[in-house]
Amino acid sequence: MKHLLSALLLSIVTIITGYAQDDLVKYVNTRQGTNSKYEFSYGNTYPATALPFGMHSWTPQTGKNGDGWKYQYFVHTIRGFQQSHQCSSWVNDYAVFSLMPESGQLVVNEDERAASFKHEQEIAQPGYYKVTFDNGIKTEISPTERGAHLRFTYPANKKSIIILDGYTKFSKVKIIPAERKITGYVNNCRWAPQNFRNYFEIIFDKSFKSYGTWENHHNVVNAGNAEAEGEGAGVYIEFSAEQVEAKVTSSYISPEQAALTLQHELGQYRKFEDTHRAADKVWNTLLGSMKTEGGTAEEKATFYSCLYHANLFSHQFFEYGKDGQPYYYSPYDGKVHQGYMYTDNGFWDTFRGQFPLNTILHPTMEGRYVQALLDAQQQCGWLPSWSFPSETGGMLGNHAISLLTDAWVKGIRTFDPQKALQAYFHEATNKGPWGSANGRPGWKEYYEMGYVPFTQQTQGATAWTLEFAYDDFCGYQLAKMTQQPFYENVFSRQMYNYKNLYDSITGFMRAKDAGGNWITPFDPLDWGGPYTEGNAWHWTWSVFHDVQGLINLMGGEEKFTAKIDSVFSIPGTIKVGGYGQVIHEMTEMAAFNMGQYAQGNEPVHHLVYLYNYAGQPWKAQQHVRQIMKTMYNATENGYPGDEDEGQMSSWYVLSAAGFYSVCPGTDQYVIGSPLFPKMTITLENRKQFVIEAENNTAENMYIQSASLNGQPYTHNWISHADIMNGGTLHLVMGPQPALNRGTAIADRPFSLSAIKQ
């Protein structure tokens, strides 16, 4: 496996080294993490050709219609090119239709029409995808925010056919030969109002030779038919030309809006190359906002591939009307509203790193986003937690309040904080109709007893309690900053609830029953039960807002850091516990051979940075470098687990810059060890924040000294304001830990239970 991985990395490096650094799209491999399957995830990604946060993306489809694994690297046939929105293999996709080129005989069956290809015949970049099938047909795709430009090139002297597949559920198609156009809609979606439709318009640059409709349940073809409506309705078009271009857009509002968007987004581009150049310009600008200097070509490929993935989700769900103003079909109430809306994100994953990264790179968008959260709450009755495109209630916690508070603390104040706290108070004192992140399961017991008791009906109760306590800190923080004493008082009583589940005898966060008794038997290696997608080794550290309080519970800094050390030193034994079977997160943890450390899932993403709170920052520096080196790369095996809507990538992007957001809702990022000798972050305000790491190499991972804007700097954190004001953080790196640097109490990051000097 190591030899194969090295060969794949070398092939990527060979391709990219011939390009100038400012052409950064050439570093990105959108197939990063695609060698995934149900049993083991290297990312569960697909090669999305899209603009940053675009409403739609486009991807080759190797899996069957409806399969969550839409592109798997080890599959060597493609059955279509999809419009996609999928943010997780586990929730499938929505608003999908696909186009597939054929030459020769018309074959509509998705299995039989699948064409073989070799990865050497692919180019997979953010703004450009190309593949040449073994049969000689070439497909190229370049995106706009709500559409795409496709070009199909066929072998000479054969038929040139394009098939539109209506995917799953209901669809309508209409062929308009005089306008070289196809219109219609699809409504495939698991979570949306009954009137949900994705209207599409496709205009070709060549006239139709023949056409017809078909349906994908029985693959019945109706030659010459120009219109169809029903389950899986689709069309086919035959052309006389050997090269055909198609411009595609879609709208959730109306067919007229789809046509308007096509004119606005693609009307300015006469040829495919024009769209391609425009897409590359957008991506090069974004990627260039975190310009790296030094480092290896492999490191650059990994960094920029991760930065690409960190900027795909959430999807825009708004469109621009004739007046140029944004409006949207609401996936919550099924009505059309003015303003902005975003969907397709699970906050349990992304509150940790992806949204804090947005506050640095995209504060304007983040301001629109947090207001959209409150708009969604008004339309739905609940704050979103896992939208796809409507609320699913998936996973755990009420982390919309983390996004709102983090934005406010960092000066993004586009919303009414009183409305935000009203919405959160409702969330925290009710249980919604959907999953465990929609309102709070066990909320009464949480308030009355200080924890959620564990029963067969409250699987995940310990994890819930820990994340509720953090969210209540965020509510407290926002209330305190905006002078709202009622909410400040309520949430200040709850944010220390994590203490109620710490067992000083075993040294772990544990489950209690309704009588206050520890649940037995207890094995910290057991997954599931009171823990969600992890075990006690993973969840004990989920006290983002009060690490010093956790240190105190554990008996002081030496015991605390020794406990973190143990995460890496004990065997990576898997015990299925409450799950009763091996799940992929367990397998991924064991495969990377770092004890019980499980970077492949979110609960421990902040763990290594906690050394900074206990006087041993050099251990954070060493572990961060180790994780970046051993668990990430730019190939199809690029991630240590599910990429999760940009969070796995954002951890790498922030860590490579030299810091990480341990506690969103504060203005601090905790310092690690920057990967590159120099990184220049160009901000929306046109200021630049530069991280210089003098003498930085793979061996010189330890910070020896630091200065901020020319002044000595000993803190183990950097503030958001320091970044946004621009300036230079200069670090001197060395091969050995600087045991006396950054160990003072004043140098430690924020904790509620801060040590008084």
Coordinates of C-alpha atoms in Angstrom, one line a residue, residues 230-609:
G230 CA -43.5 10.4 -14.7
E231 CA -41.2 8.3 -12.7
G232 CA -37.7 8.6 -14.1
A233 CA -38.7 10.4 -17.3
G234 CA -35.8 11.3 -19.6
V235 CA -34.8 12.2 -23.1
Y236 CA -32.3 11.4 -25.8
I237 CA -31.0 13.6 -28.5
E238 CA -29.0 12.7 -31.6
F239 CA -26.7 15.2 -33.3
S240 CA -25.0 15.3 -36.7
A241 CA -22.0 17.1 -35.3
E242 CA -18.8 15.5 -33.8
Q243 CA -18.6 18.1 -31.0
V244 CA -21.6 19.4 -29.0
E245 CA -21.7 22.0 -26.3
A246 CA -24.4 22.3 -23.7
K247 CA -25.2 25.1 -21.3
V248 CA -27.2 24.0 -18.2
T249 CA -28.8 25.8 -15.3
S250 CA -31.5 25.0 -12.9
S251 CA -33.7 26.8 -10.4
Y252 CA -35.8 25.8 -7.3
I253 CA -38.1 28.7 -8.0
S254 CA -39.5 28.4 -11.6
P255 CA -38.7 27.5 -15.2
E256 CA -38.5 31.2 -16.0
Q257 CA -35.8 31.7 -13.3
A258 CA -33.8 28.8 -14.7
A259 CA -33.9 30.5 -18.1
L260 CA -32.9 33.9 -16.6
T261 CA -30.0 32.3 -14.7
L262 CA -28.7 30.6 -17.8
Q263 CA -28.6 34.0 -19.6
H264 CA -27.0 35.7 -16.6
E265 CA -24.4 33.0 -15.8
L266 CA -23.6 31.5 -19.1
G267 CA -24.8 34.0 -21.7
Q268 CA -21.6 35.9 -21.5
Y269 CA -19.5 32.8 -22.4
R270 CA -19.5 32.1 -26.1
K271 CA -17.4 29.0 -26.0
F272 CA -16.5 26.4 -23.5
E273 CA -13.0 27.7 -23.0
D274 CA -14.5 31.0 -21.9
T275 CA -16.4 29.3 -19.0
H276 CA -13.4 27.3 -18.1
R277 CA -11.1 30.4 -17.9
A278 CA -13.7 32.2 -15.7
A279 CA -14.1 29.2 -13.3
D280 CA -10.3 28.9 -13.0
K281 CA -10.0 32.6 -12.2
V282 CA -12.5 32.3 -9.4
W283 CA -10.7 29.4 -7.9
N284 CA -7.2 30.8 -8.3
T285 CA -8.4 33.9 -6.5
L286 CA -9.8 31.9 -3.6
L287 CA -6.9 29.5 -3.4
G288 CA -4.5 32.4 -3.7
S289 CA -6.0 34.0 -0.6
M290 CA -3.9 31.5 1.3
K291 CA -0.7 31.6 -0.6
T292 CA 2.0 29.2 0.5
E293 CA 5.8 29.6 0.0
G294 CA 8.2 26.7 0.4
G295 CA 7.2 23.2 1.3
T296 CA 7.1 20.2 -1.0
A297 CA 4.9 19.8 -4.1
E298 CA 3.1 17.0 -2.3
E299 CA 2.3 19.3 0.6
K300 CA 1.0 22.0 -1.7
A301 CA -1.1 19.5 -3.5
T302 CA -2.6 18.3 -0.2
F303 CA -3.1 21.8 1.1
Y304 CA -4.8 23.2 -1.9
S305 CA -6.9 20.1 -2.4
C306 CA -8.1 20.5 1.2
L307 CA -8.7 24.2 0.7
Y308 CA -10.9 23.3 -2.3
H309 CA -12.9 20.9 -0.3
A310 CA -13.2 23.4 2.6
N311 CA -15.0 25.8 0.2
L312 CA -17.7 23.6 -1.3
F313 CA -20.3 23.5 1.5
S314 CA -22.7 25.0 2.4
H315 CA -24.4 25.4 -0.9
Q316 CA -26.1 28.6 -1.9
F317 CA -29.8 28.1 -2.1
F318 CA -30.7 31.6 -3.3
E319 CA -31.0 32.9 -6.9
Y320 CA -30.9 36.4 -8.4
G321 CA -34.1 37.8 -9.9
K322 CA -34.6 40.2 -12.8
D323 CA -33.8 43.1 -10.5
G324 CA -30.5 41.5 -9.5
Q325 CA -31.7 40.9 -5.9
P326 CA -31.4 37.6 -4.1
Y327 CA -34.5 35.5 -3.4
Y328 CA -35.1 31.8 -2.7
Y329 CA -37.5 29.0 -2.5
S330 CA -37.5 27.9 1.1
P331 CA -36.9 24.2 1.7
Y332 CA -38.5 24.7 5.1
D333 CA -41.9 26.2 4.3
G334 CA -42.1 25.7 0.5
K335 CA -42.6 29.5 -0.1
V336 CA -40.5 32.1 -1.9
H337 CA -38.7 34.7 0.2
Q338 CA -36.4 37.6 -0.4
G339 CA -32.8 37.4 0.8
Y340 CA -30.2 34.7 1.2
M341 CA -30.4 31.0 2.1
Y342 CA -27.8 28.3 2.5
T343 CA -28.2 24.5 2.9
D344 CA -26.4 21.2 2.9
N345 CA -24.3 21.2 6.1
G346 CA -24.2 19.3 9.3
F347 CA -23.1 21.7 12.1
W348 CA -22.0 18.9 14.4
D349 CA -19.1 18.4 12.0
T350 CA -18.4 21.9 10.8
F351 CA -18.9 24.2 13.7
R352 CA -15.4 23.1 14.8
G353 CA -13.3 24.3 11.9
Q354 CA -15.1 25.0 8.6
F355 CA -17.2 27.9 9.9
P356 CA -14.3 29.5 11.8
L357 CA -12.3 29.3 8.6
N358 CA -15.2 31.1 6.9
T359 CA -15.1 33.9 9.4
I360 CA -11.5 34.6 8.3
L361 CA -11.8 34.0 4.5
H362 CA -15.5 34.9 3.9
P363 CA -16.9 37.3 6.6
T364 CA -19.5 38.8 4.2
M365 CA -20.9 35.4 3.3
E366 CA -20.8 34.4 7.0
G367 CA -22.8 37.4 7.8
R368 CA -25.5 36.4 5.3
Y369 CA -25.3 32.8 6.6
V370 CA -26.1 33.6 10.2
Q371 CA -29.0 35.7 9.3
A372 CA -30.2 32.9 7.1
L373 CA -30.1 30.6 10.1
L374 CA -32.7 32.8 11.9
D375 CA -34.8 33.1 8.7
A376 CA -34.8 29.3 8.5
Q377 CA -35.9 29.1 12.2
Q378 CA -38.8 31.4 11.4
Q379 CA -39.9 29.3 8.5
C380 CA -39.3 25.9 10.1
G381 CA -39.8 26.5 13.8
W382 CA -36.3 25.3 14.6
L383 CA -32.7 26.3 14.1
P384 CA -31.1 24.1 11.4
S385 CA -28.6 21.5 12.6
W386 CA -28.3 19.2 9.6
S387 CA -29.9 20.7 6.5
F388 CA -30.3 18.7 3.3
P389 CA -31.9 20.8 2.0
S390 CA -34.5 21.1 4.8
E391 CA -33.9 20.2 8.4
T392 CA -33.1 16.5 9.1
G393 CA -32.2 16.9 12.8
G394 CA -29.2 14.6 12.3
M395 CA -26.3 14.0 14.7
L396 CA -26.3 15.9 18.1
G397 CA -26.0 19.3 19.7
N398 CA -27.6 22.7 19.0
H399 CA -24.6 24.1 17.2
A400 CA -26.3 26.9 15.3
I401 CA -25.7 28.9 18.4
S402 CA -22.0 28.3 18.0
L403 CA -22.1 29.8 14.5
L404 CA -24.1 32.8 15.7
T405 CA -21.9 33.5 18.7
D406 CA -18.7 32.9 16.8
A407 CA -19.8 35.4 14.2
W408 CA -20.8 38.0 16.8
V409 CA -17.6 37.6 18.8
K410 CA -15.6 38.1 15.6
G411 CA -17.4 41.3 14.7
I412 CA -19.8 39.8 12.2
R413 CA -23.0 41.4 13.5
T414 CA -25.6 41.1 10.8
F415 CA -28.4 39.6 12.9
D416 CA -30.5 40.5 15.9
P417 CA -28.9 38.8 19.0
Q418 CA -32.2 38.9 20.9
K419 CA -33.9 36.9 18.2
A420 CA -30.9 34.5 18.1
L421 CA -31.1 33.9 21.8
Q422 CA -34.9 33.5 21.7
A423 CA -34.5 30.9 19.0
Y424 CA -31.8 29.1 20.9
F425 CA -33.7 29.1 24.2
H426 CA -36.6 27.5 22.3
E427 CA -34.2 24.9 21.0
A428 CA -32.7 24.2 24.4
T429 CA -36.0 23.8 26.2
N430 CA -37.9 21.6 23.7
K431 CA -37.5 18.5 21.6
G432 CA -38.3 18.8 18.0
P433 CA -40.0 16.2 15.7
W434 CA -36.9 15.0 13.9
G435 CA -33.5 13.6 15.0
S436 CA -31.5 14.1 18.2
A437 CA -30.1 17.5 17.1
N438 CA -33.5 19.0 16.5
G439 CA -34.2 20.6 19.9
R440 CA -32.8 18.6 22.9
P441 CA -33.7 15.0 23.8
G442 CA -33.7 14.7 27.6
W443 CA -33.8 18.5 28.0
K444 CA -35.8 18.4 31.2
E445 CA -33.5 16.0 32.9
Y446 CA -30.5 18.0 31.6
Y447 CA -31.8 21.2 33.4
E448 CA -33.1 19.5 36.5
M449 CA -30.2 17.0 37.1
G450 CA -27.3 18.6 35.2
Y451 CA -27.0 15.7 32.7
V452 CA -29.0 13.5 30.4
P453 CA -29.5 10.1 32.0
F454 CA -28.5 7.1 29.9
T455 CA -31.1 4.6 28.9
Q456 CA -31.8 2.4 25.9
Q457 CA -33.9 5.3 24.6
T458 CA -31.1 7.9 25.1
Q459 CA -28.2 6.4 23.2
G460 CA -25.5 9.1 23.1
A461 CA -26.6 10.7 26.4
T462 CA -23.1 11.5 27.6
A463 CA -22.1 13.0 24.3
W464 CA -25.3 15.1 24.3
T465 CA -24.6 16.4 27.8
L466 CA -21.1 17.5 26.9
E467 CA -22.2 19.3 23.7
F468 CA -25.2 20.9 25.3
A469 CA -22.9 22.4 27.9
Y470 CA -20.7 23.9 25.2
D471 CA -23.7 25.2 23.4
D472 CA -24.9 26.8 26.6
F473 CA -21.6 28.5 27.0
C474 CA -22.1 30.0 23.5
G475 CA -25.6 31.2 24.6
Y476 CA -24.1 32.7 27.7
Q477 CA -21.3 34.3 25.8
L478 CA -23.7 35.9 23.3
A479 CA -26.1 37.1 26.0
K480 CA -23.3 38.6 28.1
M481 CA -21.9 40.5 25.1
T482 CA -25.3 41.9 24.2
Q483 CA -26.5 42.7 27.7
Q484 CA -29.4 40.2 27.9
P485 CA -29.3 39.1 31.6
F486 CA -32.2 36.7 31.5
Y487 CA -30.4 34.4 29.0
E488 CA -27.0 35.0 30.5
N489 CA -28.4 33.8 33.9
V490 CA -30.1 30.7 32.4
F491 CA -27.1 29.5 30.4
S492 CA -24.5 30.4 32.9
R493 CA -26.1 27.7 35.2
Q494 CA -25.8 25.0 32.5
M495 CA -22.4 25.5 30.9
Y496 CA -20.6 23.7 33.7
N497 CA -22.8 20.6 33.4
Y498 CA -19.9 18.6 31.9
K499 CA -18.5 18.3 35.5
N500 CA -21.5 16.1 36.4
L501 CA -20.3 13.3 34.2
Y502 CA -16.6 13.2 35.1
D503 CA -15.6 10.1 37.1
S504 CA -12.5 10.9 39.1
I505 CA -11.9 7.2 39.8
T506 CA -11.6 6.1 36.1
G507 CA -10.6 9.5 34.8
F508 CA -13.3 9.5 32.1
M509 CA -16.6 11.2 31.2
R510 CA -19.1 8.5 31.9
A511 CA -22.9 7.8 31.8
K512 CA -25.2 8.0 34.8
D513 CA -28.7 6.7 35.3
A514 CA -31.6 8.7 36.5
G515 CA -30.6 8.0 40.1
G516 CA -27.2 9.5 39.7
N517 CA -25.4 6.1 39.6
W518 CA -22.6 5.3 37.2
I519 CA -23.7 2.9 34.5
T520 CA -21.8 -0.4 34.8
P521 CA -20.0 -2.3 33.5
F522 CA -17.7 0.4 32.1
D523 CA -14.9 0.0 29.6
P524 CA -13.4 3.1 28.1
L525 CA -12.7 1.2 24.9
D526 CA -16.4 0.5 24.3
W527 CA -17.9 2.5 21.4
G528 CA -21.4 3.7 21.3
G529 CA -24.0 3.4 24.1
P530 CA -23.7 6.8 25.8
Y531 CA -21.1 8.0 23.2
T532 CA -21.8 8.9 19.6
E533 CA -19.4 7.4 17.0
G534 CA -16.7 7.1 19.6
N535 CA -15.7 5.9 23.1
A536 CA -14.7 7.5 26.4
W537 CA -11.1 8.0 25.1
H538 CA -12.6 10.3 22.5
W539 CA -15.4 12.1 24.3
T540 CA -13.7 12.9 27.6
W541 CA -12.1 16.0 26.0
S542 CA -15.3 17.7 24.7
V543 CA -15.0 20.6 27.1
F544 CA -14.0 23.2 24.5
H545 CA -15.0 26.2 26.6
D546 CA -13.4 25.2 29.9
V547 CA -10.3 23.2 29.4
Q548 CA -8.8 24.5 32.6
G549 CA -11.9 23.2 34.4
L550 CA -11.2 19.7 32.9
I551 CA -7.6 20.0 34.0
N552 CA -8.8 20.7 37.5
L553 CA -11.1 17.7 37.4
M554 CA -8.2 15.5 36.3
G555 CA -6.0 16.6 39.2
G556 CA -3.7 19.1 37.5
E557 CA -1.6 19.6 34.5
E558 CA 0.7 16.6 34.8
K559 CA -2.2 14.1 35.1
F560 CA -4.0 15.9 32.3
T561 CA -1.1 15.8 29.8
A562 CA -0.3 12.3 30.8
K563 CA -3.9 11.3 30.0
I564 CA -3.6 12.9 26.5
D565 CA -0.3 11.1 26.1
S566 CA -2.1 7.8 26.8
V567 CA -4.6 8.4 24.0
F568 CA -1.6 7.8 21.6
S569 CA 0.2 5.2 23.6
I570 CA -2.4 2.6 24.4
P571 CA -3.3 0.0 21.7
G572 CA -5.8 0.9 19.1
T573 CA -8.0 -2.0 20.2
I574 CA -11.6 -2.0 18.8
K575 CA -14.5 -2.9 21.1
V576 CA -17.8 -2.5 19.4
G577 CA -19.7 -1.8 22.6
G578 CA -23.2 -0.5 22.1
Y579 CA -22.9 -0.6 18.3
G580 CA -22.7 -4.4 18.4
Q581 CA -20.7 -4.4 15.2
V582 CA -17.6 -2.8 13.6
I583 CA -18.4 0.6 12.0
H584 CA -16.1 2.3 9.5
E585 CA -14.9 4.9 12.1
M586 CA -13.5 2.1 14.2
T587 CA -11.6 0.5 11.3
E588 CA -10.2 3.9 10.2
M589 CA -8.9 4.6 13.7
A590 CA -7.1 1.3 13.9
A591 CA -5.7 1.6 10.4
F592 CA -3.7 4.7 11.2
N593 CA -2.0 3.1 14.2
M594 CA -2.0 6.1 16.6
G595 CA -3.5 4.3 19.6
Q596 CA -7.0 5.5 20.4
Y597 CA -6.6 8.7 18.5
A598 CA -9.3 8.9 15.8
Q599 CA -8.8 11.8 13.5
G600 CA -11.2 10.3 11.1
N601 CA -14.1 11.6 13.2
E602 CA -14.8 15.0 14.7
P603 CA -14.9 14.5 18.6
V604 CA -11.1 14.5 18.9
H605 CA -10.2 17.1 16.2
H606 CA -9.2 19.6 18.9
L607 CA -7.5 17.1 21.2
V608 CA -3.8 17.7 20.4
Y609 CA -4.2 21.4 20.8

